[in-house]
Amino acid sequence: MSTDGTPQWNQPQGNPAQPQGQRQDQDQQWQQPGQYDQQPGHTPQYGAPVPTGPAGEPPLWAPWYGIAFPKAVHRFFKKYARFDGRASRSEFWWWVLANAIVYIALYAVLLAVIVATGDTTSSSSATGVQANATSNSPLIAIPIGLLGLWVLATIIPNIAIEVRRLHDANLAGPFWFLSVIPGVGPIVLLVLMLLESRPEGQRFDQPERG
């Protein structure tokens, strides 16, 4: 306050008789992050932050923002068939990367078996090489079988994490069925997977499930 009694806006207001330590504590309270701020590993929602365990990990019913690659893969299988709750963009896209790596590796093995066991001298056409490799090498059944097992093992959790990603964008799970529309369906689903997280999506959480 100035000498004429006019309060100055650039000076903190308070009780002049209040001890200096108490005034500093009050000033620090205003500098703390508010409930609207997003904290690492917490849900960007308008309410209280998601509780974390001893290792700082959110519970399974909650999304994990800023998750690392190995944690995302591990969490994907732990939430194998959970269609409730939300999945952050990092949870979803790290798994997409891991899934793509597995497919590339399995197809590389399949191609290597075809090239190694196919009789390329009997026919110069691609179909001829494939026929010889299929008929002469039982080894080709190994990578084909592994591909089939991987598809069967991941089809349900793949749908589940896509539904949770929709929830994180505050979209209902049935939006997933847009992906079955021929042609544009997968493209529409891809765009939805890129949407930002919305705090209103917490309505899909089920904390009682743990």
Tab-separated table of N, CA, C and O in Angstrom, residues 52-178:
chain	number	residue	atom	x	y	z
A	52	THR	N	-1.983	-43.719	-7.217
A	52	THR	CA	-0.918	-44.557	-7.752
A	52	THR	C	-0.431	-45.514	-6.681
A	52	THR	O	-0.578	-45.274	-5.484
A	53	GLY	N	0.171	-46.611	-7.128
A	53	GLY	CA	0.698	-47.602	-6.221
A	53	GLY	C	2.089	-47.244	-5.752
A	53	GLY	O	2.605	-46.148	-6.037
A	54	PRO	N	2.744	-48.173	-5.059
A	54	PRO	CA	4.091	-47.889	-4.545
A	54	PRO	C	5.098	-47.567	-5.649
A	54	PRO	O	6.016	-46.792	-5.440
A	55	ALA	N	4.926	-48.160	-6.816
A	55	ALA	CA	5.855	-47.904	-7.921
A	55	ALA	C	5.449	-46.711	-8.767
A	55	ALA	O	6.060	-46.438	-9.790
A	56	GLY	N	4.403	-45.994	-8.364
A	56	GLY	CA	3.948	-44.843	-9.127
A	56	GLY	C	3.076	-45.187	-10.313
A	56	GLY	O	2.827	-44.330	-11.159
A	57	GLU	N	2.611	-46.442	-10.398
A	57	GLU	CA	1.777	-46.863	-11.513
A	57	GLU	C	0.305	-46.660	-11.166
A	57	GLU	O	-0.124	-47.007	-10.066
A	58	PRO	N	-0.486	-46.139	-12.113
A	58	PRO	CA	-1.938	-46.038	-11.880
A	58	PRO	C	-2.557	-47.426	-11.796
A	58	PRO	O	-2.017	-48.387	-12.335
A	59	PRO	N	-3.689	-47.560	-11.124
A	59	PRO	CA	-4.364	-48.866	-11.086
A	59	PRO	C	-4.842	-49.272	-12.472
A	59	PRO	O	-4.921	-48.440	-13.388
A	60	LEU	N	-5.179	-50.547	-12.620
A	60	LEU	CA	-5.552	-51.057	-13.939
A	60	LEU	C	-6.811	-50.406	-14.483
A	60	LEU	O	-6.997	-50.334	-15.705
A	61	TRP	N	-7.699	-49.931	-13.619
A	61	TRP	CA	-8.938	-49.352	-14.122
A	61	TRP	C	-8.715	-47.955	-14.704
A	61	TRP	O	-9.594	-47.407	-15.372
A	62	ALA	N	-7.545	-47.387	-14.490
A	62	ALA	CA	-7.270	-46.011	-14.915
A	62	ALA	C	-6.324	-45.993	-16.109
A	62	ALA	O	-5.554	-46.927	-16.318
A	63	PRO	N	-6.359	-44.943	-16.907
A	63	PRO	CA	-5.386	-44.804	-17.995
A	63	PRO	C	-4.023	-44.419	-17.450
A	63	PRO	O	-3.916	-43.876	-16.357
A	64	TRP	N	-3.010	-44.671	-18.233
A	64	TRP	CA	-1.643	-44.320	-17.838
A	64	TRP	C	-1.072	-43.403	-18.906
A	64	TRP	O	-0.733	-43.820	-19.997
A	65	TYR	N	-0.968	-42.127	-18.574
A	65	TYR	CA	-0.465	-41.132	-19.515
A	65	TYR	C	1.056	-41.056	-19.417
A	65	TYR	O	1.622	-40.999	-18.328
A	66	GLY	N	1.715	-41.057	-20.573
A	66	GLY	CA	3.167	-41.015	-20.601
A	66	GLY	C	3.822	-42.345	-20.270
A	66	GLY	O	4.968	-42.383	-19.830
A	67	ILE	N	3.129	-43.436	-20.506
A	67	ILE	CA	3.661	-44.765	-20.197
A	67	ILE	C	4.804	-45.113	-21.145
A	67	ILE	O	4.819	-44.670	-22.300
A	68	ALA	N	5.757	-45.892	-20.661
A	68	ALA	CA	6.877	-46.322	-21.487
A	68	ALA	C	6.506	-47.557	-22.303
A	68	ALA	O	5.522	-48.244	-22.006
A	69	PHE	N	7.313	-47.852	-23.309
A	69	PHE	CA	7.027	-48.945	-24.241
A	69	PHE	C	6.869	-50.301	-23.544
A	69	PHE	O	5.843	-50.978	-23.733
A	70	PRO	N	7.847	-50.762	-22.747
A	70	PRO	CA	7.670	-52.096	-22.138
A	70	PRO	C	6.496	-52.156	-21.181
A	70	PRO	O	5.804	-53.181	-21.092
A	71	LYS	N	6.245	-51.073	-20.453
A	71	LYS	CA	5.105	-51.037	-19.532
A	71	LYS	C	3.790	-51.122	-20.300
A	71	LYS	O	2.823	-51.758	-19.846
A	72	ALA	N	3.740	-50.481	-21.468
A	72	ALA	CA	2.512	-50.502	-22.265
A	72	ALA	C	2.203	-51.906	-22.752
A	72	ALA	O	1.048	-52.338	-22.761
A	73	VAL	N	3.236	-52.640	-23.177
A	73	VAL	CA	3.030	-54.020	-23.637
A	73	VAL	C	2.563	-54.898	-22.478
A	73	VAL	O	1.624	-55.696	-22.622
A	74	HIS	N	3.205	-54.756	-21.345
A	74	HIS	CA	2.825	-55.548	-20.171
A	74	HIS	C	1.403	-55.225	-19.736
A	74	HIS	O	0.619	-56.121	-19.406
A	75	ARG	N	1.043	-53.954	-19.758
A	75	ARG	CA	-0.294	-53.538	-19.342
A	75	ARG	C	-1.361	-54.024	-20.325
A	75	ARG	O	-2.484	-54.319	-19.940
A	76	PHE	N	-1.002	-54.108	-21.599
A	76	PHE	CA	-1.932	-54.596	-22.612
A	76	PHE	C	-2.406	-56.003	-22.273
A	76	PHE	O	-3.603	-56.310	-22.349
A	77	PHE	N	-1.490	-56.876	-21.893
A	77	PHE	CA	-1.858	-58.255	-21.586
A	77	PHE	C	-2.508	-58.378	-20.209
A	77	PHE	O	-3.331	-59.268	-19.994
A	78	LYS	N	-2.160	-57.502	-19.272
A	78	LYS	CA	-2.812	-57.540	-17.969
A	78	LYS	C	-4.283	-57.120	-18.071
A	78	LYS	O	-5.121	-57.564	-17.294
A	79	LYS	N	-4.586	-56.254	-19.036
A	79	LYS	CA	-5.967	-55.821	-19.256
A	79	LYS	C	-6.525	-56.540	-20.486
A	79	LYS	O	-7.170	-55.936	-21.332
A	80	TYR	N	-6.306	-57.845	-20.534
A	80	TYR	CA	-6.549	-58.646	-21.726
A	80	TYR	C	-7.944	-58.451	-22.305
A	80	TYR	O	-8.103	-58.193	-23.498
A	81	ALA	N	-8.976	-58.553	-21.492
A	81	ALA	CA	-10.350	-58.481	-21.992
A	81	ALA	C	-11.156	-57.439	-21.216
A	81	ALA	O	-12.361	-57.615	-21.021
A	82	ARG	N	-10.500	-56.357	-20.828
A	82	ARG	CA	-11.210	-55.294	-20.106
A	82	ARG	C	-11.670	-54.231	-21.098
A	82	ARG	O	-10.853	-53.534	-21.706
A	83	PHE	N	-12.965	-54.117	-21.240
A	83	PHE	CA	-13.544	-53.134	-22.155
A	83	PHE	C	-13.982	-51.876	-21.415
A	83	PHE	O	-14.413	-50.916	-22.045
A	84	ASP	N	-13.912	-51.889	-20.100
A	84	ASP	CA	-14.231	-50.684	-19.330
A	84	ASP	C	-12.974	-49.839	-19.171
A	84	ASP	O	-11.865	-50.279	-19.457
A	85	GLY	N	-13.165	-48.622	-18.693
A	85	GLY	CA	-12.027	-47.750	-18.453
A	85	GLY	C	-11.500	-47.104	-19.719
A	85	GLY	O	-12.146	-47.112	-20.766
A	86	ARG	N	-10.286	-46.568	-19.598
A	86	ARG	CA	-9.704	-45.797	-20.692
A	86	ARG	C	-8.274	-46.242	-20.960
A	86	ARG	O	-7.628	-46.827	-20.109
A	87	ALA	N	-7.802	-45.941	-22.162
A	87	ALA	CA	-6.408	-46.176	-22.535
A	87	ALA	C	-5.856	-44.892	-23.146
A	87	ALA	O	-6.465	-44.329	-24.057
A	88	SER	N	-4.747	-44.445	-22.644
A	88	SER	CA	-4.137	-43.228	-23.177
A	88	SER	C	-3.586	-43.479	-24.578
A	88	SER	O	-3.441	-44.625	-25.014
A	89	ARG	N	-3.259	-42.400	-25.257
A	89	ARG	CA	-2.697	-42.557	-26.595
A	89	ARG	C	-1.355	-43.285	-26.553
A	89	ARG	O	-1.044	-44.073	-27.452
A	90	SER	N	-0.560	-43.024	-25.522
A	90	SER	CA	0.727	-43.718	-25.425
A	90	SER	C	0.525	-45.207	-25.167
A	90	SER	O	1.249	-46.039	-25.722
A	91	GLU	N	-0.461	-45.565	-24.335
A	91	GLU	CA	-0.764	-46.980	-24.125
A	91	GLU	C	-1.120	-47.656	-25.451
A	91	GLU	O	-0.654	-48.764	-25.749
A	92	PHE	N	-1.968	-46.987	-26.215
A	92	PHE	CA	-2.456	-47.587	-27.454
A	92	PHE	C	-1.365	-47.659	-28.506
A	92	PHE	O	-1.122	-48.721	-29.089
A	93	TRP	N	-0.664	-46.581	-28.796
A	93	TRP	CA	0.260	-46.555	-29.922
A	93	TRP	C	1.545	-47.315	-29.638
A	93	TRP	O	2.177	-47.828	-30.578
A	94	TRP	N	1.958	-47.408	-28.368
A	94	TRP	CA	3.093	-48.269	-28.067
A	94	TRP	C	2.750	-49.721	-28.382
A	94	TRP	O	3.590	-50.476	-28.880
A	95	TRP	N	1.504	-50.128	-28.069
A	95	TRP	CA	1.112	-51.487	-28.387
A	95	TRP	C	1.024	-51.701	-29.895
A	95	TRP	O	1.395	-52.768	-30.398
A	96	VAL	N	0.526	-50.724	-30.623
A	96	VAL	CA	0.476	-50.837	-32.086
A	96	VAL	C	1.878	-51.084	-32.636
A	96	VAL	O	2.076	-51.927	-33.532
A	97	LEU	N	2.865	-50.375	-32.096
A	97	LEU	CA	4.245	-50.576	-32.539
A	97	LEU	C	4.721	-51.991	-32.209
A	97	LEU	O	5.329	-52.666	-33.053
A	98	ALA	N	4.457	-52.455	-30.987
A	98	ALA	CA	4.882	-53.803	-30.600
A	98	ALA	C	4.211	-54.861	-31.467
A	98	ALA	O	4.864	-55.834	-31.904
A	99	ASN	N	2.933	-54.689	-31.748
A	99	ASN	CA	2.205	-55.640	-32.585
A	99	ASN	C	2.774	-55.665	-34.002
A	99	ASN	O	2.915	-56.738	-34.615
A	100	ALA	N	3.115	-54.494	-34.523
A	100	ALA	CA	3.691	-54.424	-35.873
A	100	ALA	C	5.048	-55.121	-35.921
A	100	ALA	O	5.374	-55.801	-36.905
A	101	ILE	N	5.840	-54.983	-34.869
A	101	ILE	CA	7.153	-55.638	-34.831
A	101	ILE	C	6.989	-57.156	-34.870
A	101	ILE	O	7.733	-57.864	-35.572
A	102	VAL	N	6.018	-57.674	-34.123
A	102	VAL	CA	5.786	-59.120	-34.115
A	102	VAL	C	5.364	-59.604	-35.503
A	102	VAL	O	5.868	-60.634	-35.996
A	103	TYR	N	4.448	-58.883	-36.138
A	103	TYR	CA	3.995	-59.288	-37.469
A	103	TYR	C	5.143	-59.253	-38.471
A	103	TYR	O	5.282	-60.163	-39.314
A	104	ILE	N	5.958	-58.214	-38.430
A	104	ILE	CA	7.086	-58.123	-39.362
A	104	ILE	C	8.048	-59.288	-39.156
A	104	ILE	O	8.544	-59.890	-40.117
A	105	ALA	N	8.306	-59.626	-37.884
A	105	ALA	CA	9.223	-60.729	-37.591
A	105	ALA	C	8.664	-62.058	-38.097
A	105	ALA	O	9.392	-62.867	-38.700
A	106	LEU	N	7.377	-62.296	-37.875
A	106	LEU	CA	6.780	-63.564	-38.300
A	106	LEU	C	6.732	-63.672	-39.828
A	106	LEU	O	7.003	-64.745	-40.395
A	107	TYR	N	6.409	-62.568	-40.502
A	107	TYR	CA	6.388	-62.608	-41.965
A	107	TYR	C	7.797	-62.752	-42.523
A	107	TYR	O	7.998	-63.368	-43.586
A	108	ALA	N	8.789	-62.195	-41.831
A	108	ALA	CA	10.172	-62.354	-42.281
A	108	ALA	C	10.599	-63.818	-42.182
A	108	ALA	O	11.286	-64.344	-43.073
A	109	VAL	N	10.186	-64.488	-41.091
A	109	VAL	CA	10.493	-65.908	-40.949
A	109	VAL	C	9.802	-66.723	-42.046
A	109	VAL	O	10.389	-67.625	-42.654
A	110	LEU	N	8.551	-66.393	-42.315
A	110	LEU	CA	7.811	-67.091	-43.367
A	110	LEU	C	8.492	-66.926	-44.721
A	110	LEU	O	8.669	-67.899	-45.473
A	111	LEU	N	8.904	-65.712	-45.035
A	111	LEU	CA	9.585	-65.464	-46.306
A	111	LEU	C	10.919	-66.191	-46.362
A	111	LEU	O	11.295	-66.745	-47.411
A	112	ALA	N	11.630	-66.218	-45.240
A	112	ALA	CA	12.927	-66.898	-45.223
A	112	ALA	C	12.764	-68.389	-45.455
A	112	ALA	O	13.576	-69.018	-46.156
A	113	VAL	N	11.712	-68.978	-44.878
A	113	VAL	CA	11.467	-70.414	-45.089
A	113	VAL	C	11.132	-70.687	-46.549
A	113	VAL	O	11.611	-71.660	-47.146
A	114	ILE	N	10.322	-69.830	-47.142
A	114	ILE	CA	9.950	-70.016	-48.546
A	114	ILE	C	11.176	-69.921	-49.449
A	114	ILE	O	11.383	-70.742	-50.346
A	115	VAL	N	12.019	-68.927	-49.188
A	115	VAL	CA	13.208	-68.751	-50.030
A	115	VAL	C	14.211	-69.885	-49.817
A	115	VAL	O	14.831	-70.381	-50.771
A	116	ALA	N	14.347	-70.336	-48.573
A	116	ALA	CA	15.360	-71.350	-48.266
A	116	ALA	C	14.973	-72.739	-48.757
A	116	ALA	O	15.845	-73.551	-49.080
A	117	THR	N	13.688	-73.012	-48.779
A	117	THR	CA	13.261	-74.374	-49.125
A	117	THR	C	12.604	-74.482	-50.487
A	117	THR	O	12.344	-75.593	-50.956
A	118	GLY	N	12.324	-73.363	-51.131
A	118	GLY	CA	11.656	-73.424	-52.426
A	118	GLY	C	12.614	-73.826	-53.533
A	118	GLY	O	13.795	-73.469	-53.543
A	119	ASP	N	12.098	-74.580	-54.512
A	119	ASP	CA	12.889	-75.014	-55.672
A	119	ASP	C	12.730	-73.966	-56.762
A	119	ASP	O	11.879	-74.058	-57.636
A	120	THR	N	13.570	-72.957	-56.709
A	120	THR	CA	13.442	-71.850	-57.645
A	120	THR	C	13.882	-72.219	-59.052
A	120	THR	O	13.620	-71.482	-59.996
A	121	THR	N	14.576	-73.329	-59.206
A	121	THR	CA	15.062	-73.689	-60.543
A	121	THR	C	13.997	-74.360	-61.394
A	121	THR	O	14.129	-74.447	-62.604
A	122	SER	N	12.949	-74.864	-60.794
A	122	SER	CA	11.948	-75.590	-61.558
A	122	SER	C	10.978	-74.670	-62.261
A	122	SER	O	10.338	-75.075	-63.218
A	123	SER	N	10.882	-73.434	-61.817
A	123	SER	CA	9.951	-72.507	-62.438
A	123	SER	C	10.437	-71.094	-62.189
A	123	SER	O	10.962	-70.783	-61.124
A	124	SER	N	10.295	-70.259	-63.195
A	124	SER	CA	10.737	-68.880	-63.055
A	124	SER	C	9.635	-67.962	-62.554
A	124	SER	O	9.870	-66.796	-62.302
A	125	SER	N	8.420	-68.480	-62.458
A	125	SER	CA	7.306	-67.651	-62.013
A	125	SER	C	7.201	-67.684	-60.497
A	125	SER	O	7.617	-68.649	-59.853
A	126	ALA	N	6.615	-66.618	-59.949
A	126	ALA	CA	6.449	-66.540	-58.502
A	126	ALA	C	5.493	-67.616	-58.011
A	126	ALA	O	5.684	-68.207	-56.952
A	127	THR	N	4.471	-67.924	-58.790
A	127	THR	CA	3.518	-68.949	-58.384
A	127	THR	C	4.164	-70.318	-58.361
A	127	THR	O	3.859	-71.156	-57.517
A	128	GLY	N	5.085	-70.567	-59.299
A	128	GLY	CA	5.768	-71.853	-59.323
A	128	GLY	C	6.640	-72.051	-58.100
A	128	GLY	O	6.675	-73.120	-57.499
A	129	VAL	N	7.354	-71.011	-57.693
A	129	VAL	CA	8.196	-71.085	-56.505
A	129	VAL	C	7.342	-71.329	-55.279
A	129	VAL	O	7.664	-72.148	-54.411
A	130	GLN	N	6.229	-70.650	-55.176
A	130	GLN	CA	5.368	-70.812	-54.020
A	130	GLN	C	4.797	-72.231	-53.963
A	130	GLN	O	4.720	-72.842	-52.897
A	131	ALA	N	4.413	-72.785	-55.089
A	131	ALA	CA	3.855	-74.133	-55.111
A	131	ALA	C	4.892	-75.156	-54.665
A	131	ALA	O	4.599	-76.050	-53.877
A	132	ASN	N	6.126	-75.011	-55.140
A	132	ASN	CA	7.169	-75.955	-54.758
A	132	ASN	C	7.491	-75.845	-53.267
A	132	ASN	O	7.706	-76.842	-52.594
A	133	ALA	N	7.525	-74.597	-52.755
A	133	ALA	CA	7.851	-74.407	-51.347
A	133	ALA	C	6.766	-74.988	-50.464
A	133	ALA	O	7.045	-75.587	-49.431
A	134	THR	N	5.523	-74.834	-50.907
A	134	THR	CA	4.413	-75.338	-50.109
A	134	THR	C	4.369	-76.858	-50.106
A	134	THR	O	4.094	-77.492	-49.093
A	135	SER	N	4.658	-77.458	-51.264
A	135	SER	CA	4.527	-78.898	-51.368
A	135	SER	C	5.750	-79.646	-50.848
A	135	SER	O	5.635	-80.761	-50.356
A	136	ASN	N	6.940	-79.048	-50.940
A	136	ASN	CA	8.157	-79.758	-50.607
A	136	ASN	C	8.668	-79.491	-49.193
A	136	ASN	O	9.554	-80.194	-48.732
A	137	SER	N	8.163	-78.452	-48.492
A	137	SER	CA	8.725	-78.104	-47.198
A	137	SER	C	7.637	-78.046	-46.129
A	137	SER	O	6.817	-77.117	-46.129
A	138	PRO	N	7.646	-78.986	-45.203
A	138	PRO	CA	6.706	-78.909	-44.088
A	138	PRO	C	7.068	-77.815	-43.099
A	138	PRO	O	6.248	-77.437	-42.253
A	139	LEU	N	8.286	-77.281	-43.197
A	139	LEU	CA	8.711	-76.224	-42.276
A	139	LEU	C	7.881	-74.962	-42.420
A	139	LEU	O	7.807	-74.150	-41.495
A	140	ILE	N	7.274	-74.782	-43.593
A	140	ILE	CA	6.503	-73.565	-43.811
A	140	ILE	C	5.278	-73.503	-42.898
A	140	ILE	O	4.737	-72.422	-42.639
A	141	ALA	N	4.875	-74.653	-42.392
A	141	ALA	CA	3.718	-74.664	-41.487
A	141	ALA	C	4.032	-74.004	-40.147
A	141	ALA	O	3.119	-73.561	-39.449
A	142	ILE	N	5.315	-73.920	-39.789
A	142	ILE	CA	5.680	-73.342	-38.489
A	142	ILE	C	5.373	-71.848	-38.435
A	142	ILE	O	4.646	-71.387	-37.542
A	143	PRO	N	5.912	-71.022	-39.360
A	143	PRO	CA	5.584	-69.590	-39.288
A	143	PRO	C	4.107	-69.305	-39.554
A	143	PRO	O	3.544	-68.378	-38.971
A	144	ILE	N	3.479	-70.117	-40.407
A	144	ILE	CA	2.049	-69.911	-40.650
A	144	ILE	C	1.253	-70.209	-39.381
A	144	ILE	O	0.324	-69.480	-39.019
A	145	GLY	N	1.628	-71.272	-38.689
A	145	GLY	CA	0.950	-71.589	-37.441
A	145	GLY	C	1.168	-70.531	-36.380
A	145	GLY	O	0.240	-70.179	-35.630
A	146	LEU	N	2.391	-69.983	-36.305
A	146	LEU	CA	2.674	-68.929	-35.330
A	146	LEU	C	1.870	-67.666	-35.637
A	146	LEU	O	1.364	-66.995	-34.720
A	147	LEU	N	1.733	-67.351	-36.912
A	147	LEU	CA	0.911	-66.200	-37.297
A	147	LEU	C	-0.543	-66.400	-36.875
A	147	LEU	O	-1.179	-65.487	-36.332
A	148	GLY	N	-1.059	-67.604	-37.130
A	148	GLY	CA	-2.436	-67.874	-36.745
A	148	GLY	C	-2.643	-67.801	-35.245
A	148	GLY	O	-3.640	-67.237	-34.764
A	149	LEU	N	-1.698	-68.342	-34.475
A	149	LEU	CA	-1.808	-68.288	-33.016
A	149	LEU	C	-1.749	-66.861	-32.505
A	149	LEU	O	-2.467	-66.491	-31.565
A	150	TRP	N	-0.879	-66.043	-33.088
A	150	TRP	CA	-0.764	-64.650	-32.660
A	150	TRP	C	-2.059	-63.883	-32.934
A	150	TRP	O	-2.505	-63.096	-32.111
A	151	VAL	N	-2.648	-64.118	-34.099
A	151	VAL	CA	-3.908	-63.446	-34.418
A	151	VAL	C	-4.993	-63.841	-33.420
A	151	VAL	O	-5.719	-62.990	-32.892
A	152	LEU	N	-5.104	-65.128	-33.140
A	152	LEU	CA	-6.131	-65.598	-32.205
A	152	LEU	C	-5.876	-65.094	-30.787
A	152	LEU	O	-6.815	-64.789	-30.050
A	153	ALA	N	-4.610	-64.995	-30.396
A	153	ALA	CA	-4.280	-64.584	-29.031
A	153	ALA	C	-4.489	-63.098	-28.794
A	153	ALA	O	-4.674	-62.671	-27.650
A	154	THR	N	-4.464	-62.306	-29.858
A	154	THR	CA	-4.524	-60.849	-29.674
A	154	THR	C	-5.799	-60.211	-30.205
A	154	THR	O	-5.977	-58.994	-30.051
A	155	ILE	N	-6.687	-60.963	-30.813
A	155	ILE	CA	-7.864	-60.333	-31.419
A	155	ILE	C	-8.762	-59.681	-30.362
A	155	ILE	O	-9.243	-58.559	-30.531
A	156	ILE	N	-8.991	-60.359	-29.239
A	156	ILE	CA	-9.852	-59.792	-28.194
A	156	ILE	C	-9.183	-58.607	-27.502
A	156	ILE	O	-9.798	-57.536	-27.376
A	157	PRO	N	-7.939	-58.726	-27.027
A	157	PRO	CA	-7.324	-57.555	-26.396
A	157	PRO	C	-7.119	-56.386	-27.349
A	157	PRO	O	-7.106	-55.231	-26.919
A	158	ASN	N	-6.952	-56.663	-28.650
A	158	ASN	CA	-6.840	-55.566	-29.616
A	158	ASN	C	-8.140	-54.763	-29.678
A	158	ASN	O	-8.121	-53.532	-29.695
A	159	ILE	N	-9.256	-55.455	-29.708
A	159	ILE	CA	-10.548	-54.753	-29.709
A	159	ILE	C	-10.748	-54.025	-28.387
A	159	ILE	O	-11.235	-52.885	-28.352
A	160	ALA	N	-10.349	-54.666	-27.285
A	160	ALA	CA	-10.535	-54.061	-25.964
A	160	ALA	C	-9.762	-52.758	-25.829
A	160	ALA	O	-10.292	-51.753	-25.324
A	161	ILE	N	-8.507	-52.722	-26.263
A	161	ILE	CA	-7.724	-51.502	-26.110
A	161	ILE	C	-8.231	-50.401	-27.044
A	161	ILE	O	-8.148	-49.216	-26.728
A	162	GLU	N	-8.789	-50.776	-28.191
A	162	GLU	CA	-9.384	-49.779	-29.081
A	162	GLU	C	-10.631	-49.172	-28.448
A	162	GLU	O	-10.862	-47.954	-28.548
A	163	VAL	N	-11.436	-49.990	-27.781
A	163	VAL	CA	-12.613	-49.470	-27.077
A	163	VAL	C	-12.186	-48.539	-25.944
A	163	VAL	O	-12.768	-47.468	-25.746
A	164	ARG	N	-11.158	-48.926	-25.186
A	164	ARG	CA	-10.677	-48.070	-24.097
A	164	ARG	C	-10.106	-46.764	-24.633
A	164	ARG	O	-10.228	-45.715	-23.997
A	165	ARG	N	-9.463	-46.807	-25.784
A	165	ARG	CA	-8.942	-45.575	-26.397
A	165	ARG	C	-10.080	-44.649	-26.815
A	165	ARG	O	-9.998	-43.422	-26.680
A	166	LEU	N	-11.190	-45.237	-27.307
A	166	LEU	CA	-12.374	-44.444	-27.618
A	166	LEU	C	-12.934	-43.804	-26.355
A	166	LEU	O	-13.325	-42.630	-26.361
A	167	HIS	N	-12.964	-44.559	-25.261
A	167	HIS	CA	-13.445	-44.011	-23.993
A	167	HIS	C	-12.597	-42.822	-23.558
A	167	HIS	O	-13.114	-41.837	-23.023
A	168	ASP	N	-11.284	-42.916	-23.774
A	168	ASP	CA	-10.387	-41.837	-23.362
A	168	ASP	C	-10.669	-40.558	-24.136
A	168	ASP	O	-10.387	-39.454	-23.651
A	169	ALA	N	-11.191	-40.697	-25.343
A	169	ALA	CA	-11.595	-39.536	-26.144
A	169	ALA	C	-13.050	-39.159	-25.897
A	169	ALA	O	-13.619	-38.356	-26.643
A	170	ASN	N	-13.659	-39.773	-24.858
A	170	ASN	CA	-15.060	-39.527	-24.480
A	170	ASN	C	-16.021	-39.979	-25.574
A	170	ASN	O	-17.035	-39.335	-25.840
A	171	LEU	N	-15.709	-41.103	-26.199
A	171	LEU	CA	-16.581	-41.705	-27.205
A	171	LEU	C	-17.024	-43.077	-26.705
A	171	LEU	O	-16.254	-43.797	-26.068
A	172	ALA	N	-18.251	-43.431	-26.996
A	172	ALA	CA	-18.785	-44.716	-26.554
A	172	ALA	C	-18.127	-45.855	-27.324
A	172	ALA	O	-17.711	-45.703	-28.481
A	173	GLY	N	-18.053	-47.010	-26.682
A	173	GLY	CA	-17.428	-48.181	-27.279
A	173	GLY	C	-18.012	-48.613	-28.612
A	173	GLY	O	-17.264	-49.048	-29.496
A	174	PRO	N	-19.355	-48.532	-28.818
A	174	PRO	CA	-19.915	-48.961	-30.107
A	174	PRO	C	-19.378	-48.216	-31.322
A	174	PRO	O	-19.582	-48.672	-32.451
A	175	PHE	N	-18.665	-47.096	-31.117
A	175	PHE	CA	-18.031	-46.436	-32.264
A	175	PHE	C	-17.025	-47.359	-32.935
A	175	PHE	O	-16.661	-47.145	-34.090
A	176	TRP	N	-16.585	-48.392	-32.220
A	176	TRP	CA	-15.621	-49.319	-32.795
A	176	TRP	C	-16.188	-50.013	-34.023
A	176	TRP	O	-15.428	-50.352	-34.948
A	177	PHE	N	-17.496	-50.226	-34.060
A	177	PHE	CA	-18.094	-50.941	-35.183
A	177	PHE	C	-18.008	-50.154	-36.490
A	177	PHE	O	-18.309	-50.702	-37.557
A	178	LEU	N	-17.585	-48.905	-36.427
A	178	LEU	CA	-17.337	-48.172	-37.663
A	178	LEU	C	-16.219	-48.832	-38.459
A	178	LEU	O	-16.145	-48.685	-39.685
